[in-house]
JSON list of N, CA and C in Angstrom, two decimals:
[
{"chain": "A", "resi": 1, "resn": "MET", "atom": "N", "xyz": [6.59, 16.15, -2.03]},
{"chain": "A", "resi": 1, "resn": "MET", "atom": "CA", "xyz": [5.80, 14.38, -1.96]},
{"chain": "A", "resi": 1, "resn": "MET", "atom": "C", "xyz": [3.47, 14.48, -2.28]},
{"chain": "A", "resi": 2, "resn": "PRO", "atom": "N", "xyz": [2.66, 13.95, -2.43]},
{"chain": "A", "resi": 2, "resn": "PRO", "atom": "CA", "xyz": [1.19, 14.07, -2.33]},
{"chain": "A", "resi": 2, "resn": "PRO", "atom": "C", "xyz": [1.04, 13.44, -1.36]},
{"chain": "A", "resi": 3, "resn": "ASP", "atom": "N", "xyz": [0.13, 13.73, -0.98]},
{"chain": "A", "resi": 3, "resn": "ASP", "atom": "CA", "xyz": [-0.38, 13.30, -0.02]},
{"chain": "A", "resi": 3, "resn": "ASP", "atom": "C", "xyz": [-1.50, 11.72, -0.21]},
{"chain": "A", "resi": 4, "resn": "VAL", "atom": "N", "xyz": [-1.82, 12.09, -1.67]},
{"chain": "A", "resi": 4, "resn": "VAL", "atom": "CA", "xyz": [-2.59, 10.58, -1.70]},
{"chain": "A", "resi": 4, "resn": "VAL", "atom": "C", "xyz": [-1.30, 9.67, -3.41]},
{"chain": "A", "resi": 5, "resn": "ALA", "atom": "N", "xyz": [-1.37, 8.74, -3.54]},
{"chain": "A", "resi": 5, "resn": "ALA", "atom": "CA", "xyz": [-0.80, 8.05, -4.48]},
{"chain": "A", "resi": 5, "resn": "ALA", "atom": "C", "xyz": [-2.08, 7.08, -4.56]},
{"chain": "A", "resi": 6, "resn": "PRO", "atom": "N", "xyz": [-1.84, 7.09, -6.28]},
{"chain": "A", "resi": 6, "resn": "PRO", "atom": "CA", "xyz": [-2.42, 6.46, -7.08]},
{"chain": "A", "resi": 6, "resn": "PRO", "atom": "C", "xyz": [-2.94, 5.21, -6.99]},
{"chain": "A", "resi": 7, "resn": "MET", "atom": "N", "xyz": [-3.04, 3.81, -7.05]},
{"chain": "A", "resi": 7, "resn": "MET", "atom": "CA", "xyz": [-3.31, 2.53, -6.82]},
{"chain": "A", "resi": 7, "resn": "MET", "atom": "C", "xyz": [-2.48, 1.54, -7.28]},
{"chain": "A", "resi": 8, "resn": "THR", "atom": "N", "xyz": [-2.92, 1.88, -9.34]},
{"chain": "A", "resi": 8, "resn": "THR", "atom": "CA", "xyz": [-1.77, 1.89, -9.72]},
{"chain": "A", "resi": 8, "resn": "THR", "atom": "C", "xyz": [0.14, 1.88, -9.24]},
{"chain": "A", "resi": 9, "resn": "GLU", "atom": "N", "xyz": [0.14, 2.79, -9.39]},
{"chain": "A", "resi": 9, "resn": "GLU", "atom": "CA", "xyz": [1.75, 3.63, -8.77]},
{"chain": "A", "resi": 9, "resn": "GLU", "atom": "C", "xyz": [2.37, 2.68, -7.54]},
{"chain": "A", "resi": 10, "resn": "VAL", "atom": "N", "xyz": [1.21, 2.67, -7.37]},
{"chain": "A", "resi": 10, "resn": "VAL", "atom": "CA", "xyz": [1.73, 1.50, -5.56]},
{"chain": "A", "resi": 10, "resn": "VAL", "atom": "C", "xyz": [2.08, 0.35, -6.09]},
{"chain": "A", "resi": 11, "resn": "THR", "atom": "N", "xyz": [1.06, 0.02, -6.02]},
{"chain": "A", "resi": 11, "resn": "THR", "atom": "CA", "xyz": [1.43, -1.05, -7.16]},
{"chain": "A", "resi": 11, "resn": "THR", "atom": "C", "xyz": [2.13, -2.04, -7.79]},
{"chain": "A", "resi": 12, "resn": "ASP", "atom": "N", "xyz": [2.67, -0.77, -8.89]},
{"chain": "A", "resi": 12, "resn": "ASP", "atom": "CA", "xyz": [3.96, -0.94, -9.88]},
{"chain": "A", "resi": 12, "resn": "ASP", "atom": "C", "xyz": [5.33, -1.13, -8.65]},
{"chain": "A", "resi": 13, "resn": "ALA", "atom": "N", "xyz": [5.34, 0.22, -7.99]},
{"chain": "A", "resi": 13, "resn": "ALA", "atom": "CA", "xyz": [5.99, 0.20, -6.38]},
{"chain": "A", "resi": 13, "resn": "ALA", "atom": "C", "xyz": [6.28, -1.10, -5.73]},
{"chain": "A", "resi": 14, "resn": "VAL", "atom": "N", "xyz": [5.12, -1.56, -5.49]},
{"chain": "A", "resi": 14, "resn": "VAL", "atom": "CA", "xyz": [5.37, -2.97, -4.63]},
{"chain": "A", "resi": 14, "resn": "VAL", "atom": "C", "xyz": [5.90, -4.01, -5.73]},
{"chain": "A", "resi": 15, "resn": "THR", "atom": "N", "xyz": [5.30, -4.55, -6.65]},
{"chain": "A", "resi": 15, "resn": "THR", "atom": "CA", "xyz": [5.85, -5.76, -7.67]},
{"chain": "A", "resi": 15, "resn": "THR", "atom": "C", "xyz": [7.26, -5.06, -8.17]},
{"chain": "A", "resi": 16, "resn": "ASN", "atom": "N", "xyz": [7.83, -4.07, -8.15]},
{"chain": "A", "resi": 16, "resn": "ASN", "atom": "CA", "xyz": [9.01, -3.45, -8.25]},
{"chain": "A", "resi": 16, "resn": "ASN", "atom": "C", "xyz": [9.98, -3.41, -6.48]},
{"chain": "A", "resi": 17, "resn": "GLY", "atom": "N", "xyz": [9.08, -4.23, -6.34]},
{"chain": "A", "resi": 17, "resn": "GLY", "atom": "CA", "xyz": [10.66, -4.02, -4.10]},
{"chain": "A", "resi": 17, "resn": "GLY", "atom": "C", "xyz": [10.30, -2.55, -3.64]},
{"chain": "A", "resi": 18, "resn": "ASP", "atom": "N", "xyz": [9.14, -1.38, -4.05]},
{"chain": "A", "resi": 18, "resn": "ASP", "atom": "CA", "xyz": [9.90, -0.45, -3.53]},
{"chain": "A", "resi": 18, "resn": "ASP", "atom": "C", "xyz": [9.62, 0.06, -2.73]},
{"chain": "A", "resi": 19, "resn": "ALA", "atom": "N", "xyz": [8.38, -0.67, -2.35]},
{"chain": "A", "resi": 19, "resn": "ALA", "atom": "CA", "xyz": [7.05, -1.16, -1.15]},
{"chain": "A", "resi": 19, "resn": "ALA", "atom": "C", "xyz": [7.30, -2.02, -0.58]},
{"chain": "A", "resi": 20, "resn": "GLU", "atom": "N", "xyz": [7.23, -2.09, 0.83]},
{"chain": "A", "resi": 20, "resn": "GLU", "atom": "CA", "xyz": [7.44, -2.66, 1.63]},
{"chain": "A", "resi": 20, "resn": "GLU", "atom": "C", "xyz": [5.55, -3.05, 2.56]},
{"chain": "A", "resi": 21, "resn": "ILE", "atom": "N", "xyz": [5.00, -3.74, 2.42]},
{"chain": "A", "resi": 21, "resn": "ILE", "atom": "CA", "xyz": [3.44, -3.55, 2.89]},
{"chain": "A", "resi": 21, "resn": "ILE", "atom": "C", "xyz": [3.49, -3.96, 3.97]},
{"chain": "A", "resi": 22, "resn": "ILE", "atom": "N", "xyz": [3.27, -3.25, 4.69]},
{"chain": "A", "resi": 22, "resn": "ILE", "atom": "CA", "xyz": [3.13, -4.58, 6.55]},
{"chain": "A", "resi": 22, "resn": "ILE", "atom": "C", "xyz": [2.26, -5.12, 6.92]},
{"chain": "A", "resi": 23, "resn": "GLY", "atom": "N", "xyz": [2.39, -5.60, 6.52]},
{"chain": "A", "resi": 23, "resn": "GLY", "atom": "CA", "xyz": [1.08, -7.23, 6.72]},
{"chain": "A", "resi": 23, "resn": "GLY", "atom": "C", "xyz": [1.33, -8.66, 5.53]},
{"chain": "A", "resi": 24, "resn": "ARG", "atom": "N", "xyz": [0.04, -8.72, 4.74]},
{"chain": "A", "resi": 24, "resn": "ARG", "atom": "CA", "xyz": [0.37, -9.45, 3.73]},
{"chain": "A", "resi": 24, "resn": "ARG", "atom": "C", "xyz": [-0.28, -8.62, 2.38]},
{"chain": "A", "resi": 25, "resn": "ASP", "atom": "N", "xyz": [-0.98, -9.15, 2.08]},
{"chain": "A", "resi": 25, "resn": "ASP", "atom": "CA", "xyz": [-2.02, -8.59, 0.78]},
{"chain": "A", "resi": 25, "resn": "ASP", "atom": "C", "xyz": [-1.77, -6.92, 0.78]},
{"chain": "A", "resi": 26, "resn": "LEU", "atom": "N", "xyz": [-1.64, -6.47, -0.31]},
{"chain": "A", "resi": 26, "resn": "LEU", "atom": "CA", "xyz": [-1.74, -5.16, -1.28]},
{"chain": "A", "resi": 26, "resn": "LEU", "atom": "C", "xyz": [-3.19, -4.24, -0.28]},
{"chain": "A", "resi": 27, "resn": "GLY", "atom": "N", "xyz": [-3.06, -3.53, 0.09]},
{"chain": "A", "resi": 27, "resn": "GLY", "atom": "CA", "xyz": [-4.47, -3.28, 1.25]},
{"chain": "A", "resi": 27, "resn": "GLY", "atom": "C", "xyz": [-3.91, -3.16, 2.02]},
{"chain": "A", "resi": 28, "resn": "ASP", "atom": "N", "xyz": [-2.70, -3.88, 2.94]},
{"chain": "A", "resi": 28, "resn": "ASP", "atom": "CA", "xyz": [-2.40, -3.67, 4.36]},
{"chain": "A", "resi": 28, "resn": "ASP", "atom": "C", "xyz": [-1.65, -2.24, 3.56]},
{"chain": "A", "resi": 29, "resn": "PRO", "atom": "N", "xyz": [-1.59, -1.85, 5.22]},
{"chain": "A", "resi": 29, "resn": "PRO", "atom": "CA", "xyz": [-0.09, -0.37, 4.86]},
{"chain": "A", "resi": 29, "resn": "PRO", "atom": "C", "xyz": [0.68, -0.89, 4.68]},
{"chain": "A", "resi": 30, "resn": "LEU", "atom": "N", "xyz": [1.76, 0.11, 3.40]},
{"chain": "A", "resi": 30, "resn": "LEU", "atom": "CA", "xyz": [2.86, 0.47, 3.57]},
{"chain": "A", "resi": 30, "resn": "LEU", "atom": "C", "xyz": [3.19, 1.25, 3.75]},
{"chain": "A", "resi": 31, "resn": "TYR", "atom": "N", "xyz": [5.17, 0.72, 3.62]},
{"chain": "A", "resi": 31, "resn": "TYR", "atom": "CA", "xyz": [5.75, 1.90, 3.48]},
{"chain": "A", "resi": 31, "resn": "TYR", "atom": "C", "xyz": [6.87, 1.93, 2.16]},
{"chain": "A", "resi": 32, "resn": "TRP", "atom": "N", "xyz": [6.55, 2.83, 1.86]},
{"chain": "A", "resi": 32, "resn": "TRP", "atom": "CA", "xyz": [7.26, 3.77, 0.85]},
{"chain": "A", "resi": 32, "resn": "TRP", "atom": "C", "xyz": [7.82, 4.84, 0.41]},
{"chain": "A", "resi": 33, "resn": "ARG", "atom": "N", "xyz": [8.76, 5.27, -0.07]},
{"chain": "A", "resi": 33, "resn": "ARG", "atom": "CA", "xyz": [9.12, 6.18, 0.01]},
{"chain": "A", "resi": 33, "resn": "ARG", "atom": "C", "xyz": [9.30, 7.08, 0.83]},
{"chain": "A", "resi": 34, "resn": "GLY", "atom": "N", "xyz": [9.91, 6.35, 2.21]},
{"chain": "A", "resi": 34, "resn": "GLY", "atom": "CA", "xyz": [9.87, 7.17, 3.53]},
{"chain": "A", "resi": 34, "resn": "GLY", "atom": "C", "xyz": [9.09, 7.48, 4.00]},
{"chain": "A", "resi": 35, "resn": "VAL", "atom": "N", "xyz": [7.89, 6.62, 4.15]},
{"chain": "A", "resi": 35, "resn": "VAL", "atom": "CA", "xyz": [6.79, 6.80, 4.75]},
{"chain": "A", "resi": 35, "resn": "VAL", "atom": "C", "xyz": [6.21, 6.23, 4.44]},
{"chain": "A", "resi": 36, "resn": "PHE", "atom": "N", "xyz": [5.01, 5.95, 5.98]},
{"chain": "A", "resi": 36, "resn": "PHE", "atom": "CA", "xyz": [3.38, 4.92, 5.84]},
{"chain": "A", "resi": 36, "resn": "PHE", "atom": "C", "xyz": [2.59, 5.58, 4.44]},
{"chain": "A", "resi": 37, "resn": "TRP", "atom": "N", "xyz": [0.93, 4.66, 4.63]},
{"chain": "A", "resi": 37, "resn": "TRP", "atom": "CA", "xyz": [0.98, 4.02, 3.31]},
{"chain": "A", "resi": 37, "resn": "TRP", "atom": "C", "xyz": [-0.09, 3.70, 3.74]},
{"chain": "A", "resi": 38, "resn": "GLN", "atom": "N", "xyz": [-1.79, 4.85, 3.78]},
{"chain": "A", "resi": 38, "resn": "GLN", "atom": "CA", "xyz": [-3.13, 3.47, 3.85]},
{"chain": "A", "resi": 38, "resn": "GLN", "atom": "C", "xyz": [-4.21, 3.39, 3.25]},
{"chain": "A", "resi": 39, "resn": "ILE", "atom": "N", "xyz": [-4.58, 2.59, 2.58]},
{"chain": "A", "resi": 39, "resn": "ILE", "atom": "CA", "xyz": [-5.35, 2.60, 1.24]},
{"chain": "A", "resi": 39, "resn": "ILE", "atom": "C", "xyz": [-6.66, 3.32, 1.93]},
{"chain": "A", "resi": 40, "resn": "THR", "atom": "N", "xyz": [-7.47, 4.17, 0.69]},
{"chain": "A", "resi": 40, "resn": "THR", "atom": "CA", "xyz": [-8.21, 4.91, 0.49]},
{"chain": "A", "resi": 40, "resn": "THR", "atom": "C", "xyz": [-9.45, 4.24, 0.95]},
{"chain": "A", "resi": 41, "resn": "ALA", "atom": "N", "xyz": [-9.99, 5.13, 1.10]},
{"chain": "A", "resi": 41, "resn": "ALA", "atom": "CA", "xyz": [-11.88, 4.09, 1.80]},
{"chain": "A", "resi": 41, "resn": "ALA", "atom": "C", "xyz": [-12.62, 3.78, 0.32]},
{"chain": "A", "resi": 42, "resn": "ALA", "atom": "N", "xyz": [-12.12, 4.48, -0.20]},
{"chain": "A", "resi": 42, "resn": "ALA", "atom": "CA", "xyz": [-13.07, 4.35, -1.89]},
{"chain": "A", "resi": 42, "resn": "ALA", "atom": "C", "xyz": [-11.85, 2.95, -2.41]},
{"chain": "A", "resi": 43, "resn": "ALA", "atom": "N", "xyz": [-10.54, 2.76, -2.02]},
{"chain": "A", "resi": 43, "resn": "ALA", "atom": "CA", "xyz": [-9.67, 0.91, -2.34]},
{"chain": "A", "resi": 43, "resn": "ALA", "atom": "C", "xyz": [-9.70, 1.10, -3.64]},
{"chain": "A", "resi": 44, "resn": "ASP", "atom": "N", "xyz": [-9.21, 2.90, -3.91]},
{"chain": "A", "resi": 44, "resn": "ASP", "atom": "CA", "xyz": [-8.93, 3.26, -4.76]},
{"chain": "A", "resi": 44, "resn": "ASP", "atom": "C", "xyz": [-7.32, 3.84, -5.21]},
{"chain": "A", "resi": 45, "resn": "ALA", "atom": "N", "xyz": [-6.70, 4.24, -4.55]},
{"chain": "A", "resi": 45, "resn": "ALA", "atom": "CA", "xyz": [-5.90, 5.02, -3.47]},
{"chain": "A", "resi": 45, "resn": "ALA", "atom": "C", "xyz": [-4.88, 4.50, -2.63]},
{"chain": "A", "resi": 46, "resn": "TYR", "atom": "N", "xyz": [-4.03, 4.80, -2.56]},
{"chain": "A", "resi": 46, "resn": "TYR", "atom": "CA", "xyz": [-3.09, 4.99, -0.91]},
{"chain": "A", "resi": 46, "resn": "TYR", "atom": "C", "xyz": [-3.13, 6.87, -1.04]},
{"chain": "A", "resi": 47, "resn": "GLN", "atom": "N", "xyz": [-3.52, 7.23, 1.01]},
{"chain": "A", "resi": 47, "resn": "GLN", "atom": "CA", "xyz": [-2.72, 7.55, 1.12]},
{"chain": "A", "resi": 47, "resn": "GLN", "atom": "C", "xyz": [-2.19, 7.89, 2.70]},
{"chain": "A", "resi": 48, "resn": "GLN", "atom": "N", "xyz": [-1.21, 8.95, 1.81]},
{"chain": "A", "resi": 48, "resn": "GLN", "atom": "CA", "xyz": [-0.11, 9.14, 3.54]},
{"chain": "A", "resi": 48, "resn": "GLN", "atom": "C", "xyz": [-0.30, 9.02, 5.29]},
{"chain": "A", "resi": 49, "resn": "VAL", "atom": "N", "xyz": [0.43, 8.08, 6.09]},
{"chain": "A", "resi": 49, "resn": "VAL", "atom": "CA", "xyz": [-0.31, 8.09, 7.35]},
{"chain": "A", "resi": 49, "resn": "VAL", "atom": "C", "xyz": [0.35, 9.53, 8.48]},
{"chain": "A", "resi": 50, "resn": "HIS", "atom": "N", "xyz": [-0.50, 10.79, 8.90]},
{"chain": "A", "resi": 50, "resn": "HIS", "atom": "CA", "xyz": [0.11, 11.40, 9.79]},
{"chain": "A", "resi": 50, "resn": "HIS", "atom": "C", "xyz": [-0.37, 11.34, 10.85]},
{"chain": "A", "resi": 51, "resn": "ASP", "atom": "N", "xyz": [-1.55, 10.22, 11.29]},
{"chain": "A", "resi": 51, "resn": "ASP", "atom": "CA", "xyz": [-1.91, 9.79, 12.59]},
{"chain": "A", "resi": 51, "resn": "ASP", "atom": "C", "xyz": [-1.00, 9.68, 13.73]},
{"chain": "A", "resi": 52, "resn": "ARG", "atom": "N", "xyz": [-0.19, 10.13, 14.00]},
{"chain": "A", "resi": 52, "resn": "ARG", "atom": "CA", "xyz": [0.55, 9.69, 15.43]},
{"chain": "A", "resi": 52, "resn": "ARG", "atom": "C", "xyz": [0.83, 8.78, 15.90]},
{"chain": "A", "resi": 53, "resn": "GLU", "atom": "N", "xyz": [-0.50, 8.16, 16.93]},
{"chain": "A", "resi": 53, "resn": "GLU", "atom": "CA", "xyz": [-0.80, 6.89, 17.40]},
{"chain": "A", "resi": 53, "resn": "GLU", "atom": "C", "xyz": [-0.70, 5.89, 16.23]},
{"chain": "A", "resi": 54, "resn": "GLN", "atom": "N", "xyz": [-1.37, 6.01, 14.51]},
{"chain": "A", "resi": 54, "resn": "GLN", "atom": "CA", "xyz": [-1.20, 4.14, 14.01]},
{"chain": "A", "resi": 54, "resn": "GLN", "atom": "C", "xyz": [0.44, 5.43, 13.67]},
{"chain": "A", "resi": 55, "resn": "LEU", "atom": "N", "xyz": [0.82, 5.84, 13.38]},
{"chain": "A", "resi": 55, "resn": "LEU", "atom": "CA", "xyz": [3.08, 5.53, 12.96]},
{"chain": "A", "resi": 55, "resn": "LEU", "atom": "C", "xyz": [2.93, 4.43, 13.81]},
{"chain": "A", "resi": 56, "resn": "ARG", "atom": "N", "xyz": [3.17, 5.28, 15.64]},
{"chain": "A", "resi": 56, "resn": "ARG", "atom": "CA", "xyz": [4.06, 4.20, 16.73]},
{"chain": "A", "resi": 56, "resn": "ARG", "atom": "C", "xyz": [3.92, 2.85, 16.17]},
{"chain": "A", "resi": 57, "resn": "VAL", "atom": "N", "xyz": [2.28, 2.42, 15.44]},
{"chain": "A", "resi": 57, "resn": "VAL", "atom": "CA", "xyz": [1.64, 0.67, 15.78]},
{"chain": "A", "resi": 57, "resn": "VAL", "atom": "C", "xyz": [2.98, 1.26, 14.71]},
{"chain": "A", "resi": 58, "resn": "LEU", "atom": "N", "xyz": [2.61, 0.75, 13.40]},
{"chain": "A", "resi": 58, "resn": "LEU", "atom": "CA", "xyz": [3.33, 0.97, 12.20]},
{"chain": "A", "resi": 58, "resn": "LEU", "atom": "C", "xyz": [5.12, 0.61, 11.73]},
{"chain": "A", "resi": 59, "resn": "HIS", "atom": "N", "xyz": [5.59, 1.77, 12.71]},
{"chain": "A", "resi": 59, "resn": "HIS", "atom": "CA", "xyz": [6.61, 1.45, 12.40]},
{"chain": "A", "resi": 59, "resn": "HIS", "atom": "C", "xyz": [6.89, 0.63, 12.96]},
{"chain": "A", "resi": 60, "resn": "ASP", "atom": "N", "xyz": [6.53, 0.17, 14.93]},
{"chain": "A", "resi": 60, "resn": "ASP", "atom": "CA", "xyz": [6.85, -0.94, 15.47]},
{"chain": "A", "resi": 60, "resn": "ASP", "atom": "C", "xyz": [6.18, -2.82, 15.07]},
{"chain": "A", "resi": 61, "resn": "ALA", "atom": "N", "xyz": [5.39, -1.77, 13.76]},
{"chain": "A", "resi": 61, "resn": "ALA", "atom": "CA", "xyz": [5.44, -3.20, 12.56]},
{"chain": "A", "resi": 61, "resn": "ALA", "atom": "C", "xyz": [6.16, -3.44, 11.93]},
{"chain": "A", "resi": 62, "resn": "ARG", "atom": "N", "xyz": [6.83, -2.56, 11.17]},
{"chain": "A", "resi": 62, "resn": "ARG", "atom": "CA", "xyz": [7.55, -2.99, 10.10]},
{"chain": "A", "resi": 62, "resn": "ARG", "atom": "C", "xyz": [8.77, -3.20, 11.10]},
{"chain": "A", "resi": 63, "resn": "ARG", "atom": "N", "xyz": [9.02, -2.80, 12.38]},
{"chain": "A", "resi": 63, "resn": "ARG", "atom": "CA", "xyz": [10.34, -3.21, 12.86]},
{"chain": "A", "resi": 63, "resn": "ARG", "atom": "C", "xyz": [10.69, -4.50, 13.25]},
{"chain": "A", "resi": 64, "resn": "ARG", "atom": "N", "xyz": [9.12, -5.34, 14.01]},
{"chain": "A", "resi": 64, "resn": "ARG", "atom": "CA", "xyz": [8.89, -6.72, 14.04]},
{"chain": "A", "resi": 64, "resn": "ARG", "atom": "C", "xyz": [9.24, -6.80, 13.28]},
{"chain": "A", "resi": 65, "resn": "LEU", "atom": "N", "xyz": [8.92, -7.41, 11.91]},
{"chain": "A", "resi": 65, "resn": "LEU", "atom": "CA", "xyz": [8.11, -8.16, 10.71]},
{"chain": "A", "resi": 65, "resn": "LEU", "atom": "C", "xyz": [9.87, -7.93, 9.73]},
{"chain": "A", "resi": 66, "resn": "ARG", "atom": "N", "xyz": [11.09, -6.89, 9.90]},
{"chain": "A", "resi": 66, "resn": "ARG", "atom": "CA", "xyz": [12.63, -7.13, 9.75]},
{"chain": "A", "resi": 66, "resn": "ARG", "atom": "C", "xyz": [12.56, -7.50, 10.53]},
{"chain": "A", "resi": 67, "resn": "LEU", "atom": "N", "xyz": [12.78, -7.93, 11.78]},
{"chain": "A", "resi": 67, "resn": "LEU", "atom": "CA", "xyz": [13.57, -9.17, 12.48]},
{"chain": "A", "resi": 67, "resn": "LEU", "atom": "C", "xyz": [12.39, -10.45, 12.14]},
{"chain": "A", "resi": 68, "resn": "ALA", "atom": "N", "xyz": [11.78, -11.04, 12.53]},
{"chain": "A", "resi": 68, "resn": "ALA", "atom": "CA", "xyz": [11.33, -11.76, 11.51]},
{"chain": "A", "resi": 68, "resn": "ALA", "atom": "C", "xyz": [12.45, -12.63, 11.28]},
{"chain": "A", "resi": 69, "resn": "SER", "atom": "N", "xyz": [11.65, -11.17, 9.43]},
{"chain": "A", "resi": 69, "resn": "SER", "atom": "CA", "xyz": [12.18, -12.30, 8.02]},
{"chain": "A", "resi": 69, "resn": "SER", "atom": "C", "xyz": [13.62, -12.69, 8.98]},
{"chain": "A", "resi": 70, "resn": "ASP", "atom": "N", "xyz": [14.44, -11.67, 9.21]},
{"chain": "A", "resi": 70, "resn": "ASP", "atom": "CA", "xyz": [16.13, -11.86, 9.39]},
{"chain": "A", "resi": 70, "resn": "ASP", "atom": "C", "xyz": [16.40, -13.21, 9.77]},
{"chain": "A", "resi": 71, "resn": "ALA", "atom": "N", "xyz": [15.59, -13.22, 11.11]},
{"chain": "A", "resi": 71, "resn": "ALA", "atom": "CA", "xyz": [15.96, -14.47, 11.42]},
{"chain": "A", "resi": 71, "resn": "ALA", "atom": "C", "xyz": [15.43, -15.91, 10.46]},
{"chain": "A", "resi": 72, "resn": "SER", "atom": "N", "xyz": [13.72, -15.84, 10.44]},
{"chain": "A", "resi": 72, "resn": "SER", "atom": "CA", "xyz": [14.37, -16.82, 9.13]},
{"chain": "A", "resi": 72, "resn": "SER", "atom": "C", "xyz": [15.24, -16.73, 8.18]},
{"chain": "A", "resi": 73, "resn": "GLU", "atom": "N", "xyz": [15.72, -15.89, 7.90]},
{"chain": "A", "resi": 73, "resn": "GLU", "atom": "CA", "xyz": [16.52, -15.94, 6.53]},
{"chain": "A", "resi": 73, "resn": "GLU", "atom": "C", "xyz": [17.68, -16.25, 7.06]},
{"chain": "A", "resi": 74, "resn": "ALA", "atom": "N", "xyz": [18.66, -16.43, 7.84]},
{"chain": "A", "resi": 74, "resn": "ALA", "atom": "CA", "xyz": [19.46, -16.36, 9.28]},
{"chain": "A", "resi": 74, "resn": "ALA", "atom": "C", "xyz": [19.02, -18.29, 9.33]},
{"chain": "A", "resi": 75, "resn": "GLY", "atom": "N", "xyz": [18.02, -19.19, 9.43]},
{"chain": "A", "resi": 75, "resn": "GLY", "atom": "CA", "xyz": [18.04, -20.45, 9.78]},
{"chain": "A", "resi": 75, "resn": "GLY", "atom": "C", "xyz": [16.58, -20.56, 11.33]},
{"chain": "A", "resi": 76, "resn": "ASP", "atom": "N", "xyz": [17.00, -19.18, 12.25]},
{"chain": "A", "resi": 76, "resn": "ASP", "atom": "CA", "xyz": [16.53, -18.91, 13.83]},
{"chain": "A", "resi": 76, "resn": "ASP", "atom": "C", "xyz": [14.92, -20.30, 13.43]},
{"chain": "A", "resi": 77, "resn": "PRO", "atom": "N", "xyz": [15.05, -21.03, 14.39]},
{"chain": "A", "resi": 77, "resn": "PRO", "atom": "CA", "xyz": [13.53, -21.01, 14.51]},
{"chain": "A", "resi": 77, "resn": "PRO", "atom": "C", "xyz": [12.46, -20.48, 15.01]},
{"chain": "A", "resi": 78, "resn": "THR", "atom": "N", "xyz": [12.61, -19.77, 15.72]},
{"chain": "A", "resi": 78, "resn": "THR", "atom": "CA", "xyz": [11.92, -18.84, 16.06]},
{"chain": "A", "resi": 78, "resn": "THR", "atom": "C", "xyz": [10.70, -17.44, 16.21]}
]
């Protein structure tokens, strides 16, 4: 798997539901193909995240977003 993916490919993956944005907007990190990605400095592509600390934070954020989504779907007001 390449370390960089073109923006059009990522946009298609988000639109199709294949990529999960870890935030609110396309520009925020995302989870796709079993790994985390972040937008490049030029904002024209996404690159795979390799930094251990950043991966830890992203895993935690993804877990929290899933828990919040599950609670919302279950009608939990918290």
